CSV table of C-alpha atoms in Angstrom, one decimal:
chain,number,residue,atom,x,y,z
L,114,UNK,CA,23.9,9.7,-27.2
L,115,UNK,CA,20.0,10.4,-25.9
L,116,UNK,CA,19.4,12.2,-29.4
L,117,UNK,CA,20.4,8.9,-31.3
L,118,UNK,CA,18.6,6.5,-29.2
L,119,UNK,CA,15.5,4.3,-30.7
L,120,UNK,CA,12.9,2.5,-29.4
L,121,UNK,CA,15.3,-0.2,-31.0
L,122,UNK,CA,17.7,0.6,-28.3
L,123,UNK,CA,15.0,0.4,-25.2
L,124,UNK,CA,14.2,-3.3,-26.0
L,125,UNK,CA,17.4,-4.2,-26.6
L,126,UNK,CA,18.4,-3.4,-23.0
L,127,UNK,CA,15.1,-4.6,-22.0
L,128,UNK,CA,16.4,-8.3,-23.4
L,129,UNK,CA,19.4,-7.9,-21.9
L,130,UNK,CA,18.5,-6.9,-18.5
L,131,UNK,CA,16.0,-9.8,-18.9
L,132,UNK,CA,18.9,-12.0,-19.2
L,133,UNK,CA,20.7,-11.1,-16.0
L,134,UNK,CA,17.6,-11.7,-14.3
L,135,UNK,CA,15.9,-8.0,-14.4
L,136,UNK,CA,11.9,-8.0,-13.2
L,137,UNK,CA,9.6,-6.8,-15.5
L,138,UNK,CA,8.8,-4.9,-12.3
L,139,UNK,CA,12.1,-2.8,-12.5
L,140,UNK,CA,12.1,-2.0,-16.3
L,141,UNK,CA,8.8,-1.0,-16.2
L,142,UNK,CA,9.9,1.4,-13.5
L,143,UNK,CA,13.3,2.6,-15.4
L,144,UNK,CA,11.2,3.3,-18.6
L,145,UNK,CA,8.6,5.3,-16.7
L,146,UNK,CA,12.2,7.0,-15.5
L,147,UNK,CA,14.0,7.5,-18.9
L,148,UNK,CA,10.5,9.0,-20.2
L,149,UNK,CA,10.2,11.5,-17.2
L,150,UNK,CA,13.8,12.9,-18.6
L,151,UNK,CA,12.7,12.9,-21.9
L,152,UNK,CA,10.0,14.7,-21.2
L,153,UNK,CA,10.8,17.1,-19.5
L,154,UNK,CA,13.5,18.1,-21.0
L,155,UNK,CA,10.9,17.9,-24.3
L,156,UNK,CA,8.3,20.1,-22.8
L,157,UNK,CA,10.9,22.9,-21.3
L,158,UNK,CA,12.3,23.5,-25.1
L,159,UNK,CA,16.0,21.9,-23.6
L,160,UNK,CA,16.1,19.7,-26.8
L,161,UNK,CA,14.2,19.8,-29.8
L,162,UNK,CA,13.2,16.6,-30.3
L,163,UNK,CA,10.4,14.4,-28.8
L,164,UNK,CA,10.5,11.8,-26.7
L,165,UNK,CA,12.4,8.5,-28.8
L,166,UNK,CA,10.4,5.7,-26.3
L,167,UNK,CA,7.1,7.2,-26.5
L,168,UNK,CA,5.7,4.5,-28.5
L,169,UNK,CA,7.1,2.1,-26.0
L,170,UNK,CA,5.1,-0.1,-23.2
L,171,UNK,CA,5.2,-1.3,-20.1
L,172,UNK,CA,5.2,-5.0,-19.6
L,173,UNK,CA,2.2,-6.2,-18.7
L,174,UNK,CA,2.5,-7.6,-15.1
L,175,UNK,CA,0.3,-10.4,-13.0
L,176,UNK,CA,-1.2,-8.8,-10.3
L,177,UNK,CA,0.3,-9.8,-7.1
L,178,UNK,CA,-1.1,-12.3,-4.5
L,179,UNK,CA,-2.4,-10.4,-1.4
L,180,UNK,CA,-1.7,-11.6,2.0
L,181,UNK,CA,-3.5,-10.8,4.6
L,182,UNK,CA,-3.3,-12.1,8.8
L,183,UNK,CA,-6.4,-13.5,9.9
L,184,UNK,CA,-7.2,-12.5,13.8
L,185,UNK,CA,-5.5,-15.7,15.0
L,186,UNK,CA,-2.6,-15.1,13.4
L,187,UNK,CA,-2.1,-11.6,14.6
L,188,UNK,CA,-2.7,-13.1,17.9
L,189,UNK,CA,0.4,-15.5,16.9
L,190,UNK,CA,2.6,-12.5,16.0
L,191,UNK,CA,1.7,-10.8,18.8
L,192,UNK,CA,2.8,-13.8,21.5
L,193,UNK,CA,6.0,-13.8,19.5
L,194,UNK,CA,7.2,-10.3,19.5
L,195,UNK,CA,6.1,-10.3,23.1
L,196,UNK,CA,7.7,-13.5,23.9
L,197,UNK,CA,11.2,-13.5,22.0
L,198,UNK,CA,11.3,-10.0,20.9
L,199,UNK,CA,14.4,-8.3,22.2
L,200,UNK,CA,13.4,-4.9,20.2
L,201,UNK,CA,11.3,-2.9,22.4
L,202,UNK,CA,9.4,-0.7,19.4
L,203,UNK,CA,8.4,-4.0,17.4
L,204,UNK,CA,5.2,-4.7,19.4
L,205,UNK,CA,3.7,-1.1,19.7
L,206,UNK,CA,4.7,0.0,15.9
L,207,UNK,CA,3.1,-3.5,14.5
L,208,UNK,CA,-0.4,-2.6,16.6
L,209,UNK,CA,-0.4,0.8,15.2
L,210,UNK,CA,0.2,-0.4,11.6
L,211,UNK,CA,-2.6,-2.7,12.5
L,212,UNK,CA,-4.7,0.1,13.8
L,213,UNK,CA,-4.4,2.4,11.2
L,214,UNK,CA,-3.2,0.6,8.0
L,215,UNK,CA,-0.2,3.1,8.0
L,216,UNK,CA,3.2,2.1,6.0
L,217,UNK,CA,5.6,0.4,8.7
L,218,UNK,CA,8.1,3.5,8.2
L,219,UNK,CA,5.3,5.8,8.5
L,220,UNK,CA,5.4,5.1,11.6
L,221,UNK,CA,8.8,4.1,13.1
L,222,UNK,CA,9.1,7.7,11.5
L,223,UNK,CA,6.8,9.0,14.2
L,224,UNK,CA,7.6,11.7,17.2
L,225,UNK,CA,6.1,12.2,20.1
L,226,UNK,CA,4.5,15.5,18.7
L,227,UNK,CA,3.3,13.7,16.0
L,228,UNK,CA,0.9,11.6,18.1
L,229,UNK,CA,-2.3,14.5,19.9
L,230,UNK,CA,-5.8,14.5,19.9
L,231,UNK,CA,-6.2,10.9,19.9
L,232,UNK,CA,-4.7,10.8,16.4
L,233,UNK,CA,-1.7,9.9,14.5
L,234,UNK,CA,0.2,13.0,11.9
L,235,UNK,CA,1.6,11.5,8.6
L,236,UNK,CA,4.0,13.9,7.7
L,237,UNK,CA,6.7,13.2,4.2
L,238,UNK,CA,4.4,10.4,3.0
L,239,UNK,CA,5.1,8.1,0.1
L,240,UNK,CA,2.0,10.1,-2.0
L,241,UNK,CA,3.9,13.6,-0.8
L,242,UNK,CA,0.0,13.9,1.3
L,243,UNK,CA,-0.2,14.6,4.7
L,244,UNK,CA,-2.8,12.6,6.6
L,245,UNK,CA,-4.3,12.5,10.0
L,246,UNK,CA,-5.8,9.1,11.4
L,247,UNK,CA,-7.3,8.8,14.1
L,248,UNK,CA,-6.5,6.0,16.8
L,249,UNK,CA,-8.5,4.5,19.7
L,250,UNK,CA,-8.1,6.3,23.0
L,251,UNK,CA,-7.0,3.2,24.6
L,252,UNK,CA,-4.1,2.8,22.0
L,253,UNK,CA,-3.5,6.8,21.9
L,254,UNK,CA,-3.1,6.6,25.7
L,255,UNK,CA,-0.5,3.5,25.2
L,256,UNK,CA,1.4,4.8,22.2
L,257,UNK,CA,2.0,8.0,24.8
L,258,UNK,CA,3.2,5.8,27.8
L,259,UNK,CA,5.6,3.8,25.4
L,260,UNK,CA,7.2,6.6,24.6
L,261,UNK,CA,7.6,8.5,27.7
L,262,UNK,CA,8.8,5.3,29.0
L,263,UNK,CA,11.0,3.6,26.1
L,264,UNK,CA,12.0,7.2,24.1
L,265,UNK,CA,11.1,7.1,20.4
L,266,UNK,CA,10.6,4.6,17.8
L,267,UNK,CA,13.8,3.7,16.3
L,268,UNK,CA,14.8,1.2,13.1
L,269,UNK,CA,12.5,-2.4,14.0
L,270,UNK,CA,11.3,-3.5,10.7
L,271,UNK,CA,14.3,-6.3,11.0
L,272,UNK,CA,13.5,-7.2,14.1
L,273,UNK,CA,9.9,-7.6,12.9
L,274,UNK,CA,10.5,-9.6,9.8
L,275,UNK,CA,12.2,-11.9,12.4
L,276,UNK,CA,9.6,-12.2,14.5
L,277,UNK,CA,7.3,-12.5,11.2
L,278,UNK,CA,9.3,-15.7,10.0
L,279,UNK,CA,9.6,-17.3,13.4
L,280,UNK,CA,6.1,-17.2,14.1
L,281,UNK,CA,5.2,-19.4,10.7
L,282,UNK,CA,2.2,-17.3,9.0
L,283,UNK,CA,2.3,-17.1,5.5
L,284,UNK,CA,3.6,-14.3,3.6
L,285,UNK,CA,4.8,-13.1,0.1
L,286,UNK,CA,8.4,-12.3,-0.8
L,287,UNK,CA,9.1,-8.6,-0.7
L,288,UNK,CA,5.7,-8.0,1.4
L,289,UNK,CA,7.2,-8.3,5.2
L,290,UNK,CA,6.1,-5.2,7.2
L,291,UNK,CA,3.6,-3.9,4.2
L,292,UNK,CA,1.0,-7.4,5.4
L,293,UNK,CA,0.1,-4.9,8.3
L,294,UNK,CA,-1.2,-2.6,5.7
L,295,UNK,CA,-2.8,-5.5,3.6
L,296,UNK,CA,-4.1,-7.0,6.7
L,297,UNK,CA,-5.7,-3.8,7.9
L,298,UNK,CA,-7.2,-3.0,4.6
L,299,UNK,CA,-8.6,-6.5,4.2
L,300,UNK,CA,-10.3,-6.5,7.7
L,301,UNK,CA,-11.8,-2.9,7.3
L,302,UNK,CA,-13.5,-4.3,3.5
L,303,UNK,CA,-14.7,-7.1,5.4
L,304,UNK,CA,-16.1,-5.3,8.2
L,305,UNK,CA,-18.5,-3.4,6.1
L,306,UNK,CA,-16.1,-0.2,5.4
L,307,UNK,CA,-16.7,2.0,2.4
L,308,UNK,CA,-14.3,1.9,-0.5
L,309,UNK,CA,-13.6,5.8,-0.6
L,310,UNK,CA,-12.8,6.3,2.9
L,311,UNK,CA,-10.3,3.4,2.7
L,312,UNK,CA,-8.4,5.1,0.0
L,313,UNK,CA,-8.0,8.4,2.5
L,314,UNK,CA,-6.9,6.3,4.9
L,315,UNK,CA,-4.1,4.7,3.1
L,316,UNK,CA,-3.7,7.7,1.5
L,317,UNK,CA,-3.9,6.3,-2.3
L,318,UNK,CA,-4.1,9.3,-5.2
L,319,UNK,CA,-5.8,6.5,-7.4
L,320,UNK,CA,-9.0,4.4,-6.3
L,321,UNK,CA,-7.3,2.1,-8.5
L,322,UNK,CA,-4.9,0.9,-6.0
L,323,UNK,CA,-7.6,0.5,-3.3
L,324,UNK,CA,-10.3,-1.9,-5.3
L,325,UNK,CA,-8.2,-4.5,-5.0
L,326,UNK,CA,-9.5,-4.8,-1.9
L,327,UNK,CA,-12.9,-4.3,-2.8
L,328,UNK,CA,-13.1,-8.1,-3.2
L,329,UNK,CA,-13.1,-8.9,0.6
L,330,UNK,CA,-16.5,-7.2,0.9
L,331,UNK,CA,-19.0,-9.0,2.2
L,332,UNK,CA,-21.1,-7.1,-0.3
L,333,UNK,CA,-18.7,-7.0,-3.1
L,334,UNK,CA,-20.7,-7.6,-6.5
L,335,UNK,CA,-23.6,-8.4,-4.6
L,336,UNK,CA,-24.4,-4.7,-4.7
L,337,UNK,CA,-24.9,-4.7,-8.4
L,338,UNK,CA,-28.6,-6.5,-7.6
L,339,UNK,CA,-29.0,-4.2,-4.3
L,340,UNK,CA,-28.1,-1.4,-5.7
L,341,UNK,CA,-29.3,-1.0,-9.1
L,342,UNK,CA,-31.9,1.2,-10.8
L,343,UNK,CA,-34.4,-1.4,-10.7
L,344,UNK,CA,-33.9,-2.8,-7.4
L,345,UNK,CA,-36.5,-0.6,-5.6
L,346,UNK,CA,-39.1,-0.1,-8.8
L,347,UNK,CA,-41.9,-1.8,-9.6
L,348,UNK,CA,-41.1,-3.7,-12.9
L,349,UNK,CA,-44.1,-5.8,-12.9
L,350,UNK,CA,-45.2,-3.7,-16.5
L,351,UNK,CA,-42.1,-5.4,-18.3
L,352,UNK,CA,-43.9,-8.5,-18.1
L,353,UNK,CA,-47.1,-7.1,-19.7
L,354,UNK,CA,-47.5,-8.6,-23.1
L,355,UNK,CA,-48.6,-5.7,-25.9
């Protein structure tokens, strides 16, 4: 069956799956799944053939709205979990997300031993990187006391999408938990952070998936006058008639 299939075949079951109400988001993924196979098998001399979909593309997809919490409505979240929040993780794991632009399950992941030196140990990471980030010695010293006192994070995200949609601030279908990380981001562009050290943080391979934040710069496209080759020359000559 895989040595008769066609490109032919791949949009065929594109338009179908279209039809049952399929995201371009999800075929694009299955295609970049079917050609892993293909490829693999290809390049270890399992079948003697190429791949069939080579020649075929992704769909082209709008780039997604980002949401970000402004500080007033973290403060919102923050009197809600506290106020109606029966999950005793939620509050702590949503400040350190906050603090460190970590992925919610990054965290709830998180053992005591994981938490020393004032920093936080990403271990089995979505990239398959480790990372260390450091937290505020204040915050280190209350991670540490929730802990000894309330044991070890277990499953919240739930209880925090709860308190999310209780608490009324705006958010994007299928974001939830990962606003903490967009919200974190956002703030640290807007602060005056560099571009590069944002990526290690949020531990992206590609610098690709971290300019889109690039835009909440203060500086953000204004650097092409203060930066550029010119700016600190004197250019009074190109003026000068012949």
């Amino acid at each position: 069956m895989a040595k008769t299939m066609t490109a032919h075949h791949w949009h065929h079951y594109k338009k179908l799956k279209r039809d049952e109400g399929m995201g371009d988001k999800t075929l694009n993924n299955i295609l970049g799944y079917v050609n892993a196979v293909f490829n693999f098998l290809s390049r270890n001399h399992i079948i003697g053939y190429s791949n069939p979909l080579q020649s075929c593309e992704k769909v082209r997809i709008h780039e997604k709205e980002l949401i970000y919490l402004t500080q007033e409505e973290v403060g919102v979240l923050f009197e809600d979990i506290r106020q109606k929040c029966i999950n005793k993780h939620v509050y702590m794991i949503t400040k350190i997300c906050l603090a460190t632009g970590a992925r919610w399950g990054e965290i709830e992941s998180r053992k005591d031993h994981h938490f020393k030196d004032n920093q936080v140990y990403l271990t089995y990471t979505k990239s398959k990187k480790n990372r260390v980030i450091p937290l505020d010695p204040d915050l280190f010293q209350e991670v540490k006391q929730h802990i000894q006192n309330k044991g070890e994070f277990t499953n919240s995200q739930e209880a925090f999408r709860r308190a999310l949609l209780r608490c009324g601030v705006r958010t994007i279908r299928g974001q939830a938990s990962h606003v903490l990380r967009h919200t974190f981001a956002s703030h640290f562009m807007m602060n005056g952070g560099n571009i590069r050290v944002l990526q290690t943080i949020l531990g992206h391979s590609d610098i690709k998936m971290t300019v889109k934040y690039a835009k909440f710069s203060k500086d953000h496209l204004t650097d092409a006058v203060r930066l550029n080759p010119l700016n600190k020359m004197d250019t009074s000559w190109t003026h000068q008639e012949n």
